[in-house]
PDB file of C-alpha atoms in Angstrom:
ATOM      1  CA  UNK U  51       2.410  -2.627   9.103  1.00 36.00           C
ATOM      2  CA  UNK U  52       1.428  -0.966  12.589  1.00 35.00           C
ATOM      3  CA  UNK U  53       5.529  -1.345  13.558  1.00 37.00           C
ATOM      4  CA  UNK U  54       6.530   1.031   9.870  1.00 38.00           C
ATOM      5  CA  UNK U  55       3.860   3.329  10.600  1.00 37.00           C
ATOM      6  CA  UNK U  56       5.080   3.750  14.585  1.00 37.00           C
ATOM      7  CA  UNK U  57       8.685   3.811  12.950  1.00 39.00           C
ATOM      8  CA  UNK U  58       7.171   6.689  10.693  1.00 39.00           C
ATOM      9  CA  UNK U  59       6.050   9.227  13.227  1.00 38.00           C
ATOM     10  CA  UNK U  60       8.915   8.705  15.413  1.00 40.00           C
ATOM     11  CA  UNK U  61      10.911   9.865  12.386  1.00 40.00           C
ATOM     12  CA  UNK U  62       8.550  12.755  11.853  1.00 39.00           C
ATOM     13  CA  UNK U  63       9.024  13.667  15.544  1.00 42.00           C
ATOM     14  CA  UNK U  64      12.666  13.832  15.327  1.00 41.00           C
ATOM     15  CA  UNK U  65      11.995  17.348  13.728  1.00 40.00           C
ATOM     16  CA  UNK U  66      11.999  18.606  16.818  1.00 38.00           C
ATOM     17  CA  UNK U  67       9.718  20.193  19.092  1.00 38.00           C
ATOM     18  CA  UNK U  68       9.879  24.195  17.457  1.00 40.00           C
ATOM     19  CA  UNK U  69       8.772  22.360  14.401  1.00 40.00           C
ATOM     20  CA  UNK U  70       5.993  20.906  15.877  1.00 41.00           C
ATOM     21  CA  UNK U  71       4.636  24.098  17.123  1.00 43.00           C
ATOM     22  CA  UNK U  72       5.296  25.962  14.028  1.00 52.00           C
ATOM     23  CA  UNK U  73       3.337  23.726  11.702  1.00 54.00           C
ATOM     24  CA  UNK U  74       0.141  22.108  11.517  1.00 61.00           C
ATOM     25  CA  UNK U  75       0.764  18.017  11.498  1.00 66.00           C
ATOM     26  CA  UNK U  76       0.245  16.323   8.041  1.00 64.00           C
ATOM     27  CA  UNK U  77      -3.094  14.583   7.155  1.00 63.00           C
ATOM     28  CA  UNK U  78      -1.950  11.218   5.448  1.00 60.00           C
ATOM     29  CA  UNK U  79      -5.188   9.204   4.622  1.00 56.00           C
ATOM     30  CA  UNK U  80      -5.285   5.578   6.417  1.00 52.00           C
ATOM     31  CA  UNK U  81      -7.063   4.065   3.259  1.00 48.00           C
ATOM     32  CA  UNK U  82      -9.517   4.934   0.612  1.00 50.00           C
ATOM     33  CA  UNK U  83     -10.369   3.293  -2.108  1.00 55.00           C
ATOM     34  CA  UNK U  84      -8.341   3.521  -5.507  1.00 57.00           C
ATOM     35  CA  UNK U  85     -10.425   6.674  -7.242  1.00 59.00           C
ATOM     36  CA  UNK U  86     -10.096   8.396  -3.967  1.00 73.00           C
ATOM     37  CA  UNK U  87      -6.268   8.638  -3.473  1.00 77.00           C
ATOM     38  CA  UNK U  88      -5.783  11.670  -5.997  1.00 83.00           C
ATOM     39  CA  UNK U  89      -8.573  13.042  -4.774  1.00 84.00           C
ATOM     40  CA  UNK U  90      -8.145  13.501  -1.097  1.00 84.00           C
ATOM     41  CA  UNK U  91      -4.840  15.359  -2.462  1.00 86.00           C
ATOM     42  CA  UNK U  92      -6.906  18.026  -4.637  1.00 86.00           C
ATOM     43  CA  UNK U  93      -9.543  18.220  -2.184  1.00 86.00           C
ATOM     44  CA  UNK U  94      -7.326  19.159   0.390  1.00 84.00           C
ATOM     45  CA  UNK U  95      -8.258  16.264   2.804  1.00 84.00           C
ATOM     46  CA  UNK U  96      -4.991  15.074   3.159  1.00 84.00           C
ATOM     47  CA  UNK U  97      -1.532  16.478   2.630  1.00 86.00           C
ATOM     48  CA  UNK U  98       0.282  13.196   1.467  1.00 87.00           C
ATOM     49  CA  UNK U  99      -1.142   9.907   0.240  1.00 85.00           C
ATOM     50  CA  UNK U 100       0.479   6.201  -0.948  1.00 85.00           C
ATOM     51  CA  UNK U 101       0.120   6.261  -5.038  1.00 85.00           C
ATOM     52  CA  UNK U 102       0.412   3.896  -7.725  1.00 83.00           C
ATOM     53  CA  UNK U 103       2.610   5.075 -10.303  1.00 83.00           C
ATOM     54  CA  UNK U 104       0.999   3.209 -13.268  1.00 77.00           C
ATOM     55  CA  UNK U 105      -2.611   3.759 -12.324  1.00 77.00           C
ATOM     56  CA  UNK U 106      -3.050   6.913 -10.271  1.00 78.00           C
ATOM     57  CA  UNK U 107      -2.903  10.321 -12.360  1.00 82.00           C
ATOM     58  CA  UNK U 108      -0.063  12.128 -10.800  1.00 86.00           C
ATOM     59  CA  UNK U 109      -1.021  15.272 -12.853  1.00 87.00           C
ATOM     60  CA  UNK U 110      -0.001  18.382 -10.792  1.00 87.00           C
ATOM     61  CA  UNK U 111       1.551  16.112  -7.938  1.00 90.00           C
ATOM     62  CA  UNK U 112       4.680  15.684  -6.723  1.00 90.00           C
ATOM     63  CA  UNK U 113       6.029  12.018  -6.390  1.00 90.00           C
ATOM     64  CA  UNK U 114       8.464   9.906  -4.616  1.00 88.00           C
ATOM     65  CA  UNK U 115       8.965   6.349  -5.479  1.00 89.00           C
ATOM     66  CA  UNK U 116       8.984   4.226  -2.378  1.00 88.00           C
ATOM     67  CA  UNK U 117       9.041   0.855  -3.160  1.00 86.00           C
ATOM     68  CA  UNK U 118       7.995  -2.231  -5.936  1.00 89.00           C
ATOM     69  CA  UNK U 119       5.591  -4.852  -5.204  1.00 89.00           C
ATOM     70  CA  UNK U 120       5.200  -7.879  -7.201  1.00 93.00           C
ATOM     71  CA  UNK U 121       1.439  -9.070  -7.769  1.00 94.00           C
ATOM     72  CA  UNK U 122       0.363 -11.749  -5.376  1.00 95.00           C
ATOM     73  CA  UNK U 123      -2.899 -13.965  -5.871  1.00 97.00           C
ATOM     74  CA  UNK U 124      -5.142 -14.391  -2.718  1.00 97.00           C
ATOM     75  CA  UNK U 125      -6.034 -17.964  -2.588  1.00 97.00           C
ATOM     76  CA  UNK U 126      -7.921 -20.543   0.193  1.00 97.00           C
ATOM     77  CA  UNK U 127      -5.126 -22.597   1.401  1.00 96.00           C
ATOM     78  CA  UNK U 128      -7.220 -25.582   0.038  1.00 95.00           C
ATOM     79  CA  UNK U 129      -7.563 -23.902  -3.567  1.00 97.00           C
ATOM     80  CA  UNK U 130      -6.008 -26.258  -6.027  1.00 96.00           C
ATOM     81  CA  UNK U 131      -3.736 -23.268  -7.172  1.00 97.00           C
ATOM     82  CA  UNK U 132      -2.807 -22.406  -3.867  1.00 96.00           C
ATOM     83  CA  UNK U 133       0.344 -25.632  -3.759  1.00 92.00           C
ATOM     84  CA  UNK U 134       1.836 -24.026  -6.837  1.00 96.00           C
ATOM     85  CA  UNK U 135       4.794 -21.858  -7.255  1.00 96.00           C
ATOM     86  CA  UNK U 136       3.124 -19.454  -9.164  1.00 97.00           C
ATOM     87  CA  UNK U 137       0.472 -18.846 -11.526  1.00 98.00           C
ATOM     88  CA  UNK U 138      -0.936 -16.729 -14.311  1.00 98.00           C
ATOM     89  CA  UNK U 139      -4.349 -14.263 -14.848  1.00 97.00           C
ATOM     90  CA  UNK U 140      -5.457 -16.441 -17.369  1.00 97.00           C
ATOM     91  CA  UNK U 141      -5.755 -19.521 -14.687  1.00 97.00           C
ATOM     92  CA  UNK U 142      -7.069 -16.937 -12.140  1.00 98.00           C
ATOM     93  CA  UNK U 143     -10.048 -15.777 -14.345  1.00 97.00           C
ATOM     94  CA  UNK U 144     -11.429 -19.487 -14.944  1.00 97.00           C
ATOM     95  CA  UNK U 145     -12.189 -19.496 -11.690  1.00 97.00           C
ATOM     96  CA  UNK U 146     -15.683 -17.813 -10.766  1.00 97.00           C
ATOM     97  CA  UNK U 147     -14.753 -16.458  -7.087  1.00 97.00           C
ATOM     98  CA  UNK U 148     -11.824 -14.473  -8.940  1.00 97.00           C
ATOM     99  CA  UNK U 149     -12.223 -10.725  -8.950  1.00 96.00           C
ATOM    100  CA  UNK U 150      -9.823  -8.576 -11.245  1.00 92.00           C
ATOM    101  CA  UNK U 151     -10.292  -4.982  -9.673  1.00 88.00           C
ATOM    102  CA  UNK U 152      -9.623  -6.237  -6.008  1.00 83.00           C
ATOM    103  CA  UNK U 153     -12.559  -4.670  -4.059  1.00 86.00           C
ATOM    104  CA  UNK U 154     -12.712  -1.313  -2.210  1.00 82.00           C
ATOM    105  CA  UNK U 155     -12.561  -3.211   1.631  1.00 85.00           C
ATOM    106  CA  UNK U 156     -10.173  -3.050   4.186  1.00 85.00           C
ATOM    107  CA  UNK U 157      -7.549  -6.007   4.098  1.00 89.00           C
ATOM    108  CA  UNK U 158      -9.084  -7.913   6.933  1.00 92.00           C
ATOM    109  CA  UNK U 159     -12.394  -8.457   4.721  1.00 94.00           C
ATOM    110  CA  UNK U 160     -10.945  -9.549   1.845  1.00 94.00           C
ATOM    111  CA  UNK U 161      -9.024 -11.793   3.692  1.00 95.00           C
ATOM    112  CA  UNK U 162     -12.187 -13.238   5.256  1.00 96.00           C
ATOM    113  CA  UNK U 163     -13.867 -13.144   1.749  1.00 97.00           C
ATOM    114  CA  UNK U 164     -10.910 -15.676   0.809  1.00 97.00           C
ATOM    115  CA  UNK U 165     -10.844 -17.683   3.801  1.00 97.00           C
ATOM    116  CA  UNK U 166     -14.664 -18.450   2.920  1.00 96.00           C
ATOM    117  CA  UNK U 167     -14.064 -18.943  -0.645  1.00 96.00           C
ATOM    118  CA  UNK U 168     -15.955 -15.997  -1.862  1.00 97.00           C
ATOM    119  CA  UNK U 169     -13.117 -14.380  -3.139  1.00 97.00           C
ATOM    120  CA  UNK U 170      -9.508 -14.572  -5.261  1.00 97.00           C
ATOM    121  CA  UNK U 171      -7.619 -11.124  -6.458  1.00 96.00           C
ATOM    122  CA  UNK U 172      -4.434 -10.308  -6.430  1.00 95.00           C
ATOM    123  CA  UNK U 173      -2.711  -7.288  -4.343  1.00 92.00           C
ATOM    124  CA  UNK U 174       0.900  -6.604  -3.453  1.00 89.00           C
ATOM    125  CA  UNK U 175       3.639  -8.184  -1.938  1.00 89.00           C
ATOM    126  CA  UNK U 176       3.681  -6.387   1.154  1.00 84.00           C
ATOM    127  CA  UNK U 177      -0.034  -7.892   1.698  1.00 87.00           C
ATOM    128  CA  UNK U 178       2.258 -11.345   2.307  1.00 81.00           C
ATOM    129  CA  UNK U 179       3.026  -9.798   5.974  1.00 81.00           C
ATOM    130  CA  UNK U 180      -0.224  -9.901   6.986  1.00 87.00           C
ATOM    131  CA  UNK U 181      -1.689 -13.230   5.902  1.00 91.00           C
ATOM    132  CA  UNK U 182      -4.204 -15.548   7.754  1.00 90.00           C
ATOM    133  CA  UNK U 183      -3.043 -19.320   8.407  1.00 93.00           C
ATOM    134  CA  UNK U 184      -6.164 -20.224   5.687  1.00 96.00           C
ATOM    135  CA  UNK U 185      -4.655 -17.612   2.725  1.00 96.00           C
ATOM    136  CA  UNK U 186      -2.192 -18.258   0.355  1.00 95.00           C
ATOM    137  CA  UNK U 187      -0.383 -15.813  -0.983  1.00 96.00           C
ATOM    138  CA  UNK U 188       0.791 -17.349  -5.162  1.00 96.00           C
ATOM    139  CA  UNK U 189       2.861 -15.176  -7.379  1.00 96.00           C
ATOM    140  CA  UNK U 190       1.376 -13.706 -10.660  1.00 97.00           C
ATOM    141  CA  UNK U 191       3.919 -13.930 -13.581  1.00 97.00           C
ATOM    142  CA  UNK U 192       2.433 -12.336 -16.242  1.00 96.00           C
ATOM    143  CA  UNK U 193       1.320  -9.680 -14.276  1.00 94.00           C
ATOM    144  CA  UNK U 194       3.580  -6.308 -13.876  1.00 93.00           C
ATOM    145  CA  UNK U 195       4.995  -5.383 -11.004  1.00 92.00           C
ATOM    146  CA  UNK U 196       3.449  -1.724  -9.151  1.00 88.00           C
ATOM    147  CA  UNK U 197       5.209   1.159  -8.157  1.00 89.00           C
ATOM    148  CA  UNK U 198       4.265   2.517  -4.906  1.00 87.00           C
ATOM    149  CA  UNK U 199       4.978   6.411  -4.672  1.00 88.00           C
ATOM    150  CA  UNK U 200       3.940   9.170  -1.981  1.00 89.00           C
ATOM    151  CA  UNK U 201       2.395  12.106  -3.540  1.00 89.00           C
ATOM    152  CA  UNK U 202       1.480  15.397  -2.629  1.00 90.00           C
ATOM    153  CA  UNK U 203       0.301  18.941  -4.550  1.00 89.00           C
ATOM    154  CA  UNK U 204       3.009  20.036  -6.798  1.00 85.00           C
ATOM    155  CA  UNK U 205       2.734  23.958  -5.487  1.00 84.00           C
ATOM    156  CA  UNK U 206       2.690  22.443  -1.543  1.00 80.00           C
ATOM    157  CA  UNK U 207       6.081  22.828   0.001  1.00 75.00           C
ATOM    158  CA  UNK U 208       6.070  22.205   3.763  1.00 81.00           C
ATOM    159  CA  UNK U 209       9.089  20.929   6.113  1.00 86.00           C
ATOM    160  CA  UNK U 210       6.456  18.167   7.399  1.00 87.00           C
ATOM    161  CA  UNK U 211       6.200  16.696   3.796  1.00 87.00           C
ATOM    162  CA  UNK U 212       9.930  16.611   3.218  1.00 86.00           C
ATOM    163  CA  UNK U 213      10.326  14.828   6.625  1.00 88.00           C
ATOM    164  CA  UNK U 214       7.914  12.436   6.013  1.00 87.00           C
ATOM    165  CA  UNK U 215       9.053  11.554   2.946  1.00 87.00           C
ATOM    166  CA  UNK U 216      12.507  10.722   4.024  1.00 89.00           C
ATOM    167  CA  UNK U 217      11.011   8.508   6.750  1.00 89.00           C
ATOM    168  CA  UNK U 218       9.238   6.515   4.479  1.00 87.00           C
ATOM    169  CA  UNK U 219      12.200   6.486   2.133  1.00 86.00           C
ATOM    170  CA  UNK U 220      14.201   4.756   5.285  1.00 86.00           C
ATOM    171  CA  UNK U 221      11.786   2.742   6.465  1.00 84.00           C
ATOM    172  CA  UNK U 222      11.340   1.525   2.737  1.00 81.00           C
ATOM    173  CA  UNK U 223      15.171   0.590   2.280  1.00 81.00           C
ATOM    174  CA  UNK U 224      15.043  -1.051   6.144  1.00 77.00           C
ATOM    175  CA  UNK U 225      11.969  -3.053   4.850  1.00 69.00           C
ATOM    176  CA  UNK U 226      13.507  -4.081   1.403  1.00 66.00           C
ATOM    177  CA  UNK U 227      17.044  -4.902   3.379  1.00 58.00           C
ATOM    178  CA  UNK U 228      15.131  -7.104   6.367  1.00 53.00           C
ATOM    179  CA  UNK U 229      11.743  -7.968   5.331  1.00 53.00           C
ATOM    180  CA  UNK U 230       9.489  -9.248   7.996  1.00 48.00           C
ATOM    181  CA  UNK U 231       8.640 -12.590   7.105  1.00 48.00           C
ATOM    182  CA  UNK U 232       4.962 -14.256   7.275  1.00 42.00           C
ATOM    183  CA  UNK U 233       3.858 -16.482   9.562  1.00 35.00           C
TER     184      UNK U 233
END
């Protein structure tokens, strides 16, 4: 995760330096929780944020689709789901630690809420990069799969969005053509 977003800026930077001095640099949130990511948009907080396609309302935003993940289930390595090949909601929500609307923490807690057995929910793929030795990481088939967009105000138009965009674009493709595989 911290090697795409280093990748990212570079790309930005490759603008050039006039462009830097021209325009203000974008404000791209570093995580809020799901209500929030529209909102930083229309509030003005931040000039670009990472958007679910099926979920978010993209009303008045512009989109770019960036990339699919397939739902993953969060399990203790010891869970007796965690040896399968996959699983389904139905088996997730018999048991009582499992949590459909994954909560509004950073990664690393939820992880440790896992670890400990306090907690199963299901995220994206690209959570499988950044798995502890005592989480499992089980497909969900009868879950669908989430489309990850960046968004921005429909009226904003501003060389900064544009190149950030096409970084992510790249980076996406480079990510989807060598994915970094989990330890």
């Amino acid at each position: 995760m911290r090697r795409c977003r280093s990748r990212a800026l570079r790309a930005i930077g490759r603008s050039g330096p006039r462009a830097s001095r021209r325009h203000r640099p974008l404000r791209a949130p570093a995580a809020f929780r799901p209500a929030d990511r529209t909102k930083v948009l229309r509030d003005g907080t931040a000039d670009v944020a990472l958007l679910c396609t099926g979920s978010d309302d993209l009303t008045e935003l512009r989109t770019t689709e960036i990339m699919e993940e397939n739902p993953l289930a969060l399990l203790p390595r010891e869970h007796p789901l965690a040896g399968r090949a996959a699983v389904t909601a139905a088996e997730l929500r018999q048991d009582p630690a499992y949590q459909e609307q994954c909560p509004p923490m950073g990664l690393d807690e939820i992880l440790d809420r896992v670890t400990v057995g306090r907690l199963i929910t299901v995220v994206g793929s690209a959570v499988g990069e950044r798995l502890t030795r005592e989480v499992c990481a089980v497909p969900v088939t009868d879950l669908p799969a989430t489309t990850l967009a960046l968004g921005w105000l429909e009226h904003t138009a501003r060389p900064e969005i544009t190149a950030f965009v096409r970084a992510a674009q790249r980076i996406a493709v480079d990510h989807a053509r060598f994915p970094v595989q989990a330890a």
